[in-house]
Coordinates of C-alpha atoms and ligand atoms in Angstrom, one line a residue:
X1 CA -3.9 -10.7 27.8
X2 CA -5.2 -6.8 27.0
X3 CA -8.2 -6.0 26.6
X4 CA -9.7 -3.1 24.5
X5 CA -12.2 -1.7 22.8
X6 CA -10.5 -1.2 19.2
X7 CA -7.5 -3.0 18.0
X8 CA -6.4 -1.9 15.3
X9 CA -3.5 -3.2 13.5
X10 CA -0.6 -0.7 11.6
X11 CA -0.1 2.7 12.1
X12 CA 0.0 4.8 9.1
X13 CA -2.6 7.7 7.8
X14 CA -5.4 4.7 8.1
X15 CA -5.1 3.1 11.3
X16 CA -4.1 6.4 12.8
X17 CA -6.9 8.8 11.6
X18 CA -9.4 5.8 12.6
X19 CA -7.8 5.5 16.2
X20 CA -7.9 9.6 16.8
X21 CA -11.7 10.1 15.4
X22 CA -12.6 7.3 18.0
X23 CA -10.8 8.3 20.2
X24 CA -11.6 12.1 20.7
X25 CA -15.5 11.5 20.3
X26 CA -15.5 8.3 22.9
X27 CA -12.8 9.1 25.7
X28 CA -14.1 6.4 27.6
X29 CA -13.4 4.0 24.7
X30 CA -10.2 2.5 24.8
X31 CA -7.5 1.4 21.6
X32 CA -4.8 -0.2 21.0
X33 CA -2.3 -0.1 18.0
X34 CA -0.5 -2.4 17.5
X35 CA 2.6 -2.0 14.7
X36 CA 5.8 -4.0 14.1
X37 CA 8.2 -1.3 13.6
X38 CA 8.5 2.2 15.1
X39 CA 5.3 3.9 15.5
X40 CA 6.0 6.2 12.4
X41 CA 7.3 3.4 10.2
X42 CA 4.4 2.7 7.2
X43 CA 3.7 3.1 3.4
X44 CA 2.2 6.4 4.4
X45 CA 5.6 8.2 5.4
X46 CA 6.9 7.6 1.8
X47 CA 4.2 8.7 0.2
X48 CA 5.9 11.5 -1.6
X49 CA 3.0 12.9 -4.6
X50 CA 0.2 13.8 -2.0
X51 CA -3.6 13.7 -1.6
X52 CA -6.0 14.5 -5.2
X53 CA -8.6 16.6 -3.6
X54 CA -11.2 19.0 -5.6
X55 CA -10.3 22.3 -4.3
X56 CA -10.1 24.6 -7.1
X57 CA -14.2 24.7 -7.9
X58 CA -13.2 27.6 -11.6
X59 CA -11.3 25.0 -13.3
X60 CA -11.7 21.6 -11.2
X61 CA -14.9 19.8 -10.8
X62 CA -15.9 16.5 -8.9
X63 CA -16.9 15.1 -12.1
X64 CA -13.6 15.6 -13.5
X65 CA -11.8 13.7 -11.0
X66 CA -14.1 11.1 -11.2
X67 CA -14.1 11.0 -14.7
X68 CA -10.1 10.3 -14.4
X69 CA -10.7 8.3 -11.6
X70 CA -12.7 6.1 -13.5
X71 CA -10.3 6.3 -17.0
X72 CA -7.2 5.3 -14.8
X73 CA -9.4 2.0 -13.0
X74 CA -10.3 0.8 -16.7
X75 CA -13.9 0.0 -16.1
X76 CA -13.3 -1.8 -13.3
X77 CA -14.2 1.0 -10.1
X78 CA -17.3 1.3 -8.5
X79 CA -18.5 4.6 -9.6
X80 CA -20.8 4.7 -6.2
X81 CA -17.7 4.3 -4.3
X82 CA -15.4 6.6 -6.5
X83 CA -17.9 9.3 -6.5
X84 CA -18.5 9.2 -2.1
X85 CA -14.3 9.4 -1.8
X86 CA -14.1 12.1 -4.1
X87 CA -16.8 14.0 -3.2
X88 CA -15.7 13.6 0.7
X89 CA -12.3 14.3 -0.3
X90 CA -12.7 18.4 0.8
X91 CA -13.7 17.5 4.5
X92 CA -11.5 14.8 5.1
X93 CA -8.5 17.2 4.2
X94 CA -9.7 20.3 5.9
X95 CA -9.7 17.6 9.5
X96 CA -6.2 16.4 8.4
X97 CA -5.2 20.1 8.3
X98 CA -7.3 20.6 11.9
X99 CA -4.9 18.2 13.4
X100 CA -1.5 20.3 12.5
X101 CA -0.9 18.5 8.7
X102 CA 0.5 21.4 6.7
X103 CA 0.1 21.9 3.2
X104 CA 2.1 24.1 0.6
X105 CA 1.0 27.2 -0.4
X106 CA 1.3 29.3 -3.4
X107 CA 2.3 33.1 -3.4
X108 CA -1.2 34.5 -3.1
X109 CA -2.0 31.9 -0.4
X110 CA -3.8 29.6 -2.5
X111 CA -3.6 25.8 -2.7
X112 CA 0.1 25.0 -4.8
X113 CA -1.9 22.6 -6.6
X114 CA 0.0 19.6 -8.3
X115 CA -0.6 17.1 -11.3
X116 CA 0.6 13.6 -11.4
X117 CA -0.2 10.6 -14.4
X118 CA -4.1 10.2 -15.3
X119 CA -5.2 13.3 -14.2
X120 CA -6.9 16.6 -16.1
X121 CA -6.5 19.2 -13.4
X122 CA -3.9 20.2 -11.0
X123 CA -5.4 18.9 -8.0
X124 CA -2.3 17.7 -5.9
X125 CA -2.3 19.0 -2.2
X126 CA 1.6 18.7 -1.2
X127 CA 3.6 19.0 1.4
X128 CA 6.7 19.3 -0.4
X129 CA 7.8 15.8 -2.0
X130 CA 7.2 14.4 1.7
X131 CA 3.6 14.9 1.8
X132 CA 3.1 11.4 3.6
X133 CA 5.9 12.1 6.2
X134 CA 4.2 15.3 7.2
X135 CA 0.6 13.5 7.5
X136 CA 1.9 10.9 9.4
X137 CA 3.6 13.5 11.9
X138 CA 0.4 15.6 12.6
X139 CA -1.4 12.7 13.2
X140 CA 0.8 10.6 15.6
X141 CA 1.2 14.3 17.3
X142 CA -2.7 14.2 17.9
X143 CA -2.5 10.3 18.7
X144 CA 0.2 11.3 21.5
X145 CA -2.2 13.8 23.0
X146 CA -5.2 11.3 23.2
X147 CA -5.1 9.0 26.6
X148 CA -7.1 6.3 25.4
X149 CA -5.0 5.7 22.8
X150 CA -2.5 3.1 23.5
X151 CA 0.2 2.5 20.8
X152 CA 2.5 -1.2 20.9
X153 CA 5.1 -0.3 18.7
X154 CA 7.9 -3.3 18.0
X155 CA 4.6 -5.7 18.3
X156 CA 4.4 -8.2 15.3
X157 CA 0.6 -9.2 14.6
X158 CA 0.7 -13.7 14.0
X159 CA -2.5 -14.4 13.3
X160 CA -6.5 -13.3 13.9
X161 CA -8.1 -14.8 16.3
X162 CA -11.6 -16.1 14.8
X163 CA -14.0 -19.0 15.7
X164 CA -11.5 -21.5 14.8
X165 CA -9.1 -20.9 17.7
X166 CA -12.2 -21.0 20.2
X167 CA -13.0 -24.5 22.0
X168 CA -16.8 -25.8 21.6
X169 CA -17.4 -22.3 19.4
X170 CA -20.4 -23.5 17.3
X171 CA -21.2 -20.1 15.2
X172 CA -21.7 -20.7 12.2
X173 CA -20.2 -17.3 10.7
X174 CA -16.9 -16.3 11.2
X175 CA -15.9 -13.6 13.8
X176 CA -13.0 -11.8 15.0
X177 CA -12.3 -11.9 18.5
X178 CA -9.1 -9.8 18.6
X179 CA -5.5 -11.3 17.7
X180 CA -2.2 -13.1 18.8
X181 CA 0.9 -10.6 19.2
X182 CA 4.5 -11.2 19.7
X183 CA 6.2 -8.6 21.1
X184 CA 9.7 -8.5 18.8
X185 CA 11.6 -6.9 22.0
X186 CA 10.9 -9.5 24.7
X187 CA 10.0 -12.7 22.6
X188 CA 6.7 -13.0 24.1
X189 CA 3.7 -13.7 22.4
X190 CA -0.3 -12.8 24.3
X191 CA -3.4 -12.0 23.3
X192 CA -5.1 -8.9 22.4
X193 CA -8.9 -9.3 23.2
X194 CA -11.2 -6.6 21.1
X195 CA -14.9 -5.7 20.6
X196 CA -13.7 -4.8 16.9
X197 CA -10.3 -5.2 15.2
X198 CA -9.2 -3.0 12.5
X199 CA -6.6 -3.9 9.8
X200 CA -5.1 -1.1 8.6
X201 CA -1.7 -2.9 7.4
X202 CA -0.4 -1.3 4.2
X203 CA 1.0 -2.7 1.3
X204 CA 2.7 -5.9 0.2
X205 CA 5.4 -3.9 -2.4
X206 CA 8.3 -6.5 -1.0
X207 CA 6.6 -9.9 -2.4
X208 CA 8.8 -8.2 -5.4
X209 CA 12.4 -8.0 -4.5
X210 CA 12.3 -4.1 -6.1
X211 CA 9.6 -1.7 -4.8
X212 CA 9.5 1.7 -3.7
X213 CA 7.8 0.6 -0.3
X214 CA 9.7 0.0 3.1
X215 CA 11.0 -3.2 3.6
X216 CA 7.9 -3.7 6.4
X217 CA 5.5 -3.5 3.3
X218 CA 5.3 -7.4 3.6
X219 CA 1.5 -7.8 3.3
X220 CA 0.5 -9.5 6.6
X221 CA -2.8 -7.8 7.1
X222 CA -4.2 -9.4 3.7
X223 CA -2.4 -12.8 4.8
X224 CA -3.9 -12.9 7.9
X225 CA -7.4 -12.3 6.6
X226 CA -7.3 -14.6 3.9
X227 CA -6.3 -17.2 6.3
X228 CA -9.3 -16.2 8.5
X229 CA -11.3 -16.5 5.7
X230 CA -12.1 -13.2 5.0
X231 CA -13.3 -12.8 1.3
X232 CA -9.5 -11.0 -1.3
X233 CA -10.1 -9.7 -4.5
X234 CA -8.7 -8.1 -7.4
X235 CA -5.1 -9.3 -6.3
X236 CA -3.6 -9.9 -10.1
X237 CA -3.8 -5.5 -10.1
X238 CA -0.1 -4.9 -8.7
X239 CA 0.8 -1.2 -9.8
X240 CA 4.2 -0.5 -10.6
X241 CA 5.6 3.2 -10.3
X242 CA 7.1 3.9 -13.2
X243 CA 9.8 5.8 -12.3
X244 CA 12.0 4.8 -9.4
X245 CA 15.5 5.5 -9.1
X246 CA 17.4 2.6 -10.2
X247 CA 20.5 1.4 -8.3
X248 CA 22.8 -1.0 -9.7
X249 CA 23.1 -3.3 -6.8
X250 CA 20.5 -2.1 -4.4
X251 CA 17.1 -3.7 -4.4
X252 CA 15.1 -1.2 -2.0
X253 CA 14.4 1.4 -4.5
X254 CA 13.9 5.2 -4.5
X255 CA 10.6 7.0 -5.3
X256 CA 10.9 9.6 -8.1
X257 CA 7.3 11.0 -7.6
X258 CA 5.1 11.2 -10.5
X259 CA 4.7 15.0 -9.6
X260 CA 8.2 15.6 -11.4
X261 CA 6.3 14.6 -15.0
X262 CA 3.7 16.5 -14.0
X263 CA 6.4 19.2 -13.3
X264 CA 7.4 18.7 -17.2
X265 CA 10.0 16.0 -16.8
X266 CA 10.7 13.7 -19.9
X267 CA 11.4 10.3 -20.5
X268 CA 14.2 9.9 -22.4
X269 CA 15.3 5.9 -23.4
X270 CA 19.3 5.5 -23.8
X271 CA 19.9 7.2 -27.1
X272 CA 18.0 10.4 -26.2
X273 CA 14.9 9.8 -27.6
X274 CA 11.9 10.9 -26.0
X275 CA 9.3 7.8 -26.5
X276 CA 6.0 8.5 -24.4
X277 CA 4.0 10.6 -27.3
X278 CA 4.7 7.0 -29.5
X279 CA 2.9 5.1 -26.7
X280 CA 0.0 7.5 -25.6
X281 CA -1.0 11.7 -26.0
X282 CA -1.1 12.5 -23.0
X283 CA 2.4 11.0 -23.2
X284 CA 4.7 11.4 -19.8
X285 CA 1.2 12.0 -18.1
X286 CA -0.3 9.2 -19.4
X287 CA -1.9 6.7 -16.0
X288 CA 0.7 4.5 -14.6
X289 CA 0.3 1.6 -15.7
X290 CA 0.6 2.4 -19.7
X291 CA 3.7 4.6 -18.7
X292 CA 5.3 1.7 -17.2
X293 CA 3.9 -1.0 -19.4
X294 CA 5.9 1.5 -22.4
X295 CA 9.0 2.1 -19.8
X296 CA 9.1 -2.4 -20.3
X297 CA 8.5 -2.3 -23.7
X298 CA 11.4 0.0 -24.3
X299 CA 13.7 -1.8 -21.9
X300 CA 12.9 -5.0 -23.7
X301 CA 13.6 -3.7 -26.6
X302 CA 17.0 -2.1 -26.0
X303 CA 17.9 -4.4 -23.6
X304 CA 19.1 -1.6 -21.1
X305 CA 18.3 -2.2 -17.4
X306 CA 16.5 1.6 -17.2
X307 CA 15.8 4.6 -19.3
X308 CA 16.1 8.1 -17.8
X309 CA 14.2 11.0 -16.4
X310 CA 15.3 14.6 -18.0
X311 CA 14.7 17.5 -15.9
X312 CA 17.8 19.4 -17.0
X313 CA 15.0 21.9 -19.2
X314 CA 13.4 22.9 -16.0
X315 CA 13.2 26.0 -13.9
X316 CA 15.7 24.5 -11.2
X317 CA 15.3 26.8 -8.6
X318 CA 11.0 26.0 -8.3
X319 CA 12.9 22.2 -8.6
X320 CA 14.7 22.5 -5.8
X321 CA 11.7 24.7 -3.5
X322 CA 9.3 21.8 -5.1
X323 CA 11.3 18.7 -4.9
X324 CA 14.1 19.2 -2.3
X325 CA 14.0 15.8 -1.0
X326 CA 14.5 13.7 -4.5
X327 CA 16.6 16.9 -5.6
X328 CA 19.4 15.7 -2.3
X329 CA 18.7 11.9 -2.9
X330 CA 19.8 11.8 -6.1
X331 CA 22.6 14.0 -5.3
X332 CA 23.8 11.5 -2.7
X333 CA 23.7 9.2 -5.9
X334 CA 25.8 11.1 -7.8
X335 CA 23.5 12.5 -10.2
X336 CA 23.2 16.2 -10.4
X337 CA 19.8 16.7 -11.9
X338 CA 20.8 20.0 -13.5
X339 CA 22.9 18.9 -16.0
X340 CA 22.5 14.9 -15.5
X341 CA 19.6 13.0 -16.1
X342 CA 18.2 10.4 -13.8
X343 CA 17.9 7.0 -14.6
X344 CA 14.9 5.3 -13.4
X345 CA 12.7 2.0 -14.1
X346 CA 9.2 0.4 -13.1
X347 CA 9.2 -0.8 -9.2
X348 CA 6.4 -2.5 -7.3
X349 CA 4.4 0.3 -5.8
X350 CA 0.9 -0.1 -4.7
X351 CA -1.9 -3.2 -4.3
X352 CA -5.2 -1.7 -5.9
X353 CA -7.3 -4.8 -4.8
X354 CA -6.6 -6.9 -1.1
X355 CA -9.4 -7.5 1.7
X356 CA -13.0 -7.2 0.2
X357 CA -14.6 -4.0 2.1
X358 CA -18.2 -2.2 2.0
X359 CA -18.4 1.0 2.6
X360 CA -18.2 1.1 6.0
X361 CA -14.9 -0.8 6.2
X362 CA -16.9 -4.1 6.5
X363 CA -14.8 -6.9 5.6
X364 CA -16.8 -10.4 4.9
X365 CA -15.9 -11.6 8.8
X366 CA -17.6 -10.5 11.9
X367 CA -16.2 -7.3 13.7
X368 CA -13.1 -7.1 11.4
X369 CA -12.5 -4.0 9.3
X370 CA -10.4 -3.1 7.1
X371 CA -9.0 0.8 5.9
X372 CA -6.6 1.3 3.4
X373 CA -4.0 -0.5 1.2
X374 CA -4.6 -3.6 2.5
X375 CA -8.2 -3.3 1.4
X376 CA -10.4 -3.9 -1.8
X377 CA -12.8 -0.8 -2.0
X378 CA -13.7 -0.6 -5.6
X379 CA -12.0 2.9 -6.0
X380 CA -8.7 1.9 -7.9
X381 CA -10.4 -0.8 -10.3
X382 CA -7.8 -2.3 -12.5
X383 CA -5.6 0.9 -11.5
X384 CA -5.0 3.6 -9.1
X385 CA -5.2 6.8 -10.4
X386 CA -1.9 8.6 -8.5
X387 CA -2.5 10.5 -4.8
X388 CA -6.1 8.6 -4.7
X389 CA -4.6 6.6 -2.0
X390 CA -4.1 8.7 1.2
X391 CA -7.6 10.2 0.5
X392 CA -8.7 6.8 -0.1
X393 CA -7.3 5.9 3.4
X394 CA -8.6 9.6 5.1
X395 CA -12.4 8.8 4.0
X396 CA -12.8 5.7 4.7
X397 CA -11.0 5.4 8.3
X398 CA -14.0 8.4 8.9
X399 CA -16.8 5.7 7.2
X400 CA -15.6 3.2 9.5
X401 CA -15.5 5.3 12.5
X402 CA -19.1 6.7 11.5
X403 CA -20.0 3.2 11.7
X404 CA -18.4 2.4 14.9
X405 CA -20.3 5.1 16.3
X406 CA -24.1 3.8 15.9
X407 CA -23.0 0.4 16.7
X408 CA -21.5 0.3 20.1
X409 CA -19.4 -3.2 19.9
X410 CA -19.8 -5.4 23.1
X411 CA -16.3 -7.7 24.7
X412 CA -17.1 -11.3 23.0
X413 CA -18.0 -13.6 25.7
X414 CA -15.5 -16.3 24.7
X415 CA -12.1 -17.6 26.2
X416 CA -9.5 -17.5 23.7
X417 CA -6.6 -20.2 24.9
X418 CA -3.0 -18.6 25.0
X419 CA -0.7 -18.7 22.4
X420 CA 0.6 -22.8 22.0
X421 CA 4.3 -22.9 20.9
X422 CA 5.2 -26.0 22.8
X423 CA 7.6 -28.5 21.1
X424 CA 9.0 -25.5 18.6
X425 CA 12.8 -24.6 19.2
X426 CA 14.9 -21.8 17.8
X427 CA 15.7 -22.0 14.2
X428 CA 19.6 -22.4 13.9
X429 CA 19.6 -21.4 10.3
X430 CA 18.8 -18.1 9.6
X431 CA 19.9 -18.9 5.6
X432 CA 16.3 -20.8 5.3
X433 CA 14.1 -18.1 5.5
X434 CA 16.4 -16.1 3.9
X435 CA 16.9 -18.5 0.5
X436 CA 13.3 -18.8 0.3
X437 CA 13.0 -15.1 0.6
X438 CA 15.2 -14.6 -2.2
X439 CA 13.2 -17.3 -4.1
X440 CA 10.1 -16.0 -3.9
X441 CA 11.2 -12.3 -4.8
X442 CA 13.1 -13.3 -7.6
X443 CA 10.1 -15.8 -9.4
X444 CA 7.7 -12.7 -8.5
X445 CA 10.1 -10.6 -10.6
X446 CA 10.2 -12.7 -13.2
X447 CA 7.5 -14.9 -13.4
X448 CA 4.4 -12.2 -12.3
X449 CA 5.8 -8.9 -13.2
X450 CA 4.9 -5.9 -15.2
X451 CA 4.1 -8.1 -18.6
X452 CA 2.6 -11.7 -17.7
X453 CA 2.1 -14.9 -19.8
X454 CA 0.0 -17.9 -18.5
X455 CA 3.1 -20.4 -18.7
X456 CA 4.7 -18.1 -16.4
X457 CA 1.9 -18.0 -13.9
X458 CA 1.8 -21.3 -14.0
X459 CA 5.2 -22.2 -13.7
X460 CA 5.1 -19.8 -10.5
X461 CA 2.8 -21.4 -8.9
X462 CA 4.3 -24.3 -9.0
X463 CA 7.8 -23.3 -7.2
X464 CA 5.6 -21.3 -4.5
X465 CA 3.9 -24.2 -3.4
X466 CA 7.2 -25.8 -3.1
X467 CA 8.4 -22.5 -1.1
X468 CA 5.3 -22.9 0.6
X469 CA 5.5 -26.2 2.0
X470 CA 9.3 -25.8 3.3
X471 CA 8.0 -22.5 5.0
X472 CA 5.6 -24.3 6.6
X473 CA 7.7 -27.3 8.2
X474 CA 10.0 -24.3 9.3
X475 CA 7.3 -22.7 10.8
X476 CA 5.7 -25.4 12.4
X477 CA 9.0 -26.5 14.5
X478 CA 10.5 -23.1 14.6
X479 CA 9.4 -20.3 17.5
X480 CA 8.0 -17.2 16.0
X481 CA 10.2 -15.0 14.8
X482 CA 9.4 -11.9 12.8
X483 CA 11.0 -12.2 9.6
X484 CA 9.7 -16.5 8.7
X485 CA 6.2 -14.5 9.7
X486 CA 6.8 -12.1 7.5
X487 CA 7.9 -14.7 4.9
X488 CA 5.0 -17.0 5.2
X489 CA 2.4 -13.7 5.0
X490 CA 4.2 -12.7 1.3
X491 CA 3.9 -16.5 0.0
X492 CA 0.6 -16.3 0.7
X493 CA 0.0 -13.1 -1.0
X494 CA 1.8 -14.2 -3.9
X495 CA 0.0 -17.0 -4.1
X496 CA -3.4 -14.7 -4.3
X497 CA -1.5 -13.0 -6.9
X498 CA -0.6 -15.4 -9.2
X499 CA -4.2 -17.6 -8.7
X500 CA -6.3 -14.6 -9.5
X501 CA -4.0 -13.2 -12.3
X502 CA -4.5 -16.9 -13.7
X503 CA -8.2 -16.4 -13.5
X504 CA -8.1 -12.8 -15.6
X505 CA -9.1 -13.4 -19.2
X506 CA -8.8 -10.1 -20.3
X507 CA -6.1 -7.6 -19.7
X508 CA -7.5 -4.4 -17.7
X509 CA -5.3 -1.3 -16.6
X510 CA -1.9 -2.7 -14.8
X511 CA -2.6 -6.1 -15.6
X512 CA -1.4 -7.4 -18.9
X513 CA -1.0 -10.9 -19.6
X514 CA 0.4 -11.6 -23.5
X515 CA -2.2 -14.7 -23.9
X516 CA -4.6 -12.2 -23.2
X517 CA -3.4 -10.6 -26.0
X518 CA -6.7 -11.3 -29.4
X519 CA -5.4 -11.6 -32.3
Ligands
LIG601 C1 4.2 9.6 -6.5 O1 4.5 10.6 -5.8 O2 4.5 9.4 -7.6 C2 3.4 8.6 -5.8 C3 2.0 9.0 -5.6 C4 1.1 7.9 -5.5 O3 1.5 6.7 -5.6 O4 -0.1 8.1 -5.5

């Protein structure tokens, strides 16, 4: 068993900018992240747009960008909690850049400011198109340099561990006492004892067979809460991107950032025509979800598996200096975006809703926080408003560590018993997890996509309790493996997906649902 101070669970712009404000203002504190793939591997290293920050006070304004906050989350935000990330947005970026981020600059040294879907202003800090790889380097650098910072890469999180694990616990609320790890390189599972744990996860993009997130964007974070009780909202508001790069046979798919539109890309549908202005004025810059909800319409009407992106009318050489990363991608796919035009369709993206948080990361059980995608904060409403995510992230790991600081957690005086996998063997057959895998994606995709119906939901609710209950018999006889974890964290998610899209009577942002649909 180890035993800290913090836990905190994933290790992208969340988990880490928590773990290095702790850690530089309490060196005799002592945390531990835990993370189930490389150290750098998370939602936040694909992030390619950036971070929406007011910076230019002539022609930006705080109200501005929480007046497009607010538009984009389709009266559904909380405009307290909107206005404290937007207005901390400034600070929280000029620490990022304290601890080595850099940002692109224009020619007079200014801010090269850009504009994605939903917003008024150019107000895009970038790093390129690989604005979340560069984040995510500066601050595992300054992680590195910290002693009491301890990072477990390789090291799947199982489960919590709350009251219900403790023998003779009598509390009546639910706390967190730290959580159960297996260790993916020696098979091993122990406990990690913590004053306070931190779930700082990420996203759940592969519940959906195609999404622009890494395939360790399984949702285990929100699982794991939900199955400690901890209070999950606003689930049914999945965001698709509207424009990743569609591969015949892959399923993973490519991010074509939103910046490109904002660049002055078109979207053109097979025969040429530009269809956006039909669908909304601000047309290729309309918020994400009406672009993508109009991308579906027009697929459904053609019948053609994408449409395209057209860049071939821009200024290619500020492309290339702009966009080098998606310039060589698609290259590598054969498209020369100079002359060809790129074809592209809706992908599962981002969760706007997941673990219920206050404003100082409070989740509803004892001495568990959340930060980040995995979270519910009230900024994204019924829809994220593009680049509000990392600063999401950035202000709220800094609320949470604000917190941590006037309230000095104590080591829970209870005795949590060691992990109990007696009587489970190795699974022989690998091809369970992975039909049910393939299952669940593919009724996701079909049945709880970008356009929704009530006999759908319904229909898929049906087959994932059926996934649900072979998953379980596997993974009550099986030893713990990563990938039937993984697999019984994204049936649960889906499950809180489909039950609280059922429960949405009216449709709001990127959730549409056709019997929603008055007459
Ligand atoms: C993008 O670059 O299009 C993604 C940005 C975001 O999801 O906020």
């Amino acid at each position: 068993m180890i035993e800290t101070n913090y836990l905190v669970i994933g290790s992208g712009i969340a988990g880490l900018t928590f773990s290095v404000k702790i850690a530089e203002k309490f060196p005799n504190r002592s945390i531990v992240i835990v993370t189930k793939a490389n150290e750098d591997e998370s939602n936040t290293k694909y992030a390619q747009g950036g971070v929406a920050v007011v910076l230019d006070a002539e022609k930006d304004s705080f109200k501005k960008h929480i007046e497009d906050t607010l538009i984009a989350g389709d009266g559904l935000c909380d405009t307290e909690v909107v206005k404290m990330v937007i207005e901390e947005g400034p600070k929280r970026l000029e620490e990022l850049m304290l601890w080595g981020a850099n940002f692109d600059l224009d020619a007079s040294g200014e801010f090269d400011l850009g504009k994605e879907g939903g917003h008024s202003e150019y107000r895009v800090v970038h790093h390129k198109d690989i604005t979340g790889y560069e984040i995510e380097r500066a601050l595992l650098k300054r992680a590195h340099q910290l002693p009491n910072i301890t990072i477990l890469p390789h090291h799947f999180v199982i489960d919590l561990v709350t009251n219900h694990h403790i023998i003779d616990d009598t509390s009546k609320n639910i706390s967190c006492y730290g959580a159960y790890v297996f260790d993916q390189k020696t098979d091993q599972i122990f406990t990690i004892k913590a004053n306070s744990t931190l779930l700082a996860s990420g996203g759940i993009g592969c519940v959906y067979g195609h999404t622009t997130n890494p395939i360790i964007a399984t949702g285990d974070g929100i699982a794991m809460a939900y199955r400690a009780k901890a209070k999950i909202k606003d689930m049914e508001f999945v965001q698709f991107h509207p424009t990743a790069l569609y591969e015949a046979k892959g399923e993973s798919s490519f991010l074509i950032s939103e910046a490109v539109r904002g660049f002055g890309a078109y979207l053109r549908n097979k025969k040429g025509y530009r269809f956006m202005p039909d669908y909304d004025e601000r047309a290729e810059l309309a918020s994400r979800d009406i672009v993508s909800q109009s991308i579906d319409s027009e697929l459904k009407k053609s019948g053609e598996p994408h449409v395209y992106l057209d860049c071939t009318h821009l200024d290619m050489d500020a492309f290339k200096k702009h966009f080098p990363n998606i310039y060589n991608k698609c290259l590598e796919h054969h498209i020369n975006i100079e002359t060809d035009w790129i074809p592209v369709v809706p992908a599962s993206h981002y969760l706007c809703g997941g673990i219920e948080v206050d404003k100082n990361g409070s989740t509803t059980i004892n001495n568990l926080f959340a930060c980040g995608e995995c979270t519910r904060t009230g900024l994204h409403g019924a829809n994220r408003l593009a680049s509000n995510s990392l600063l999401e992230a950035l202000v709220y790991a800094h609320n949470i560590f604000k917190f941590h600081s006037e309230h000095d957690y104590q080591a829970p005086n209870v005795l949590i018993p060691d992990w109990d996998d007696e009587g489970t063997v190795i699974p022989k057959e690998h091809i369970l997890v992975q039909h049910n895998l393939k299952q669940m994606q593919a009724l996701m995709r079909d049945y709880v996509g970008i356009v929704r119906s009530n006999k759908r939901l319904k229909r898929a609710i049906k087959h994932l309790d059926l996934i649900e209950n072979e998953v379980e018999e596997l993974y009550k006889e099986s030893k713990i493996s990563t990938s039937l974890c993984e697999l019984r964290n994204m049936i649960n998610v889906s499950q809180l997906i489909v039950e609280q899209s059922l429960k949405r009577k009216e449709n709001k942002g990127g959730y549409f649902n056709i019997d929603n649909v008055k007459d």
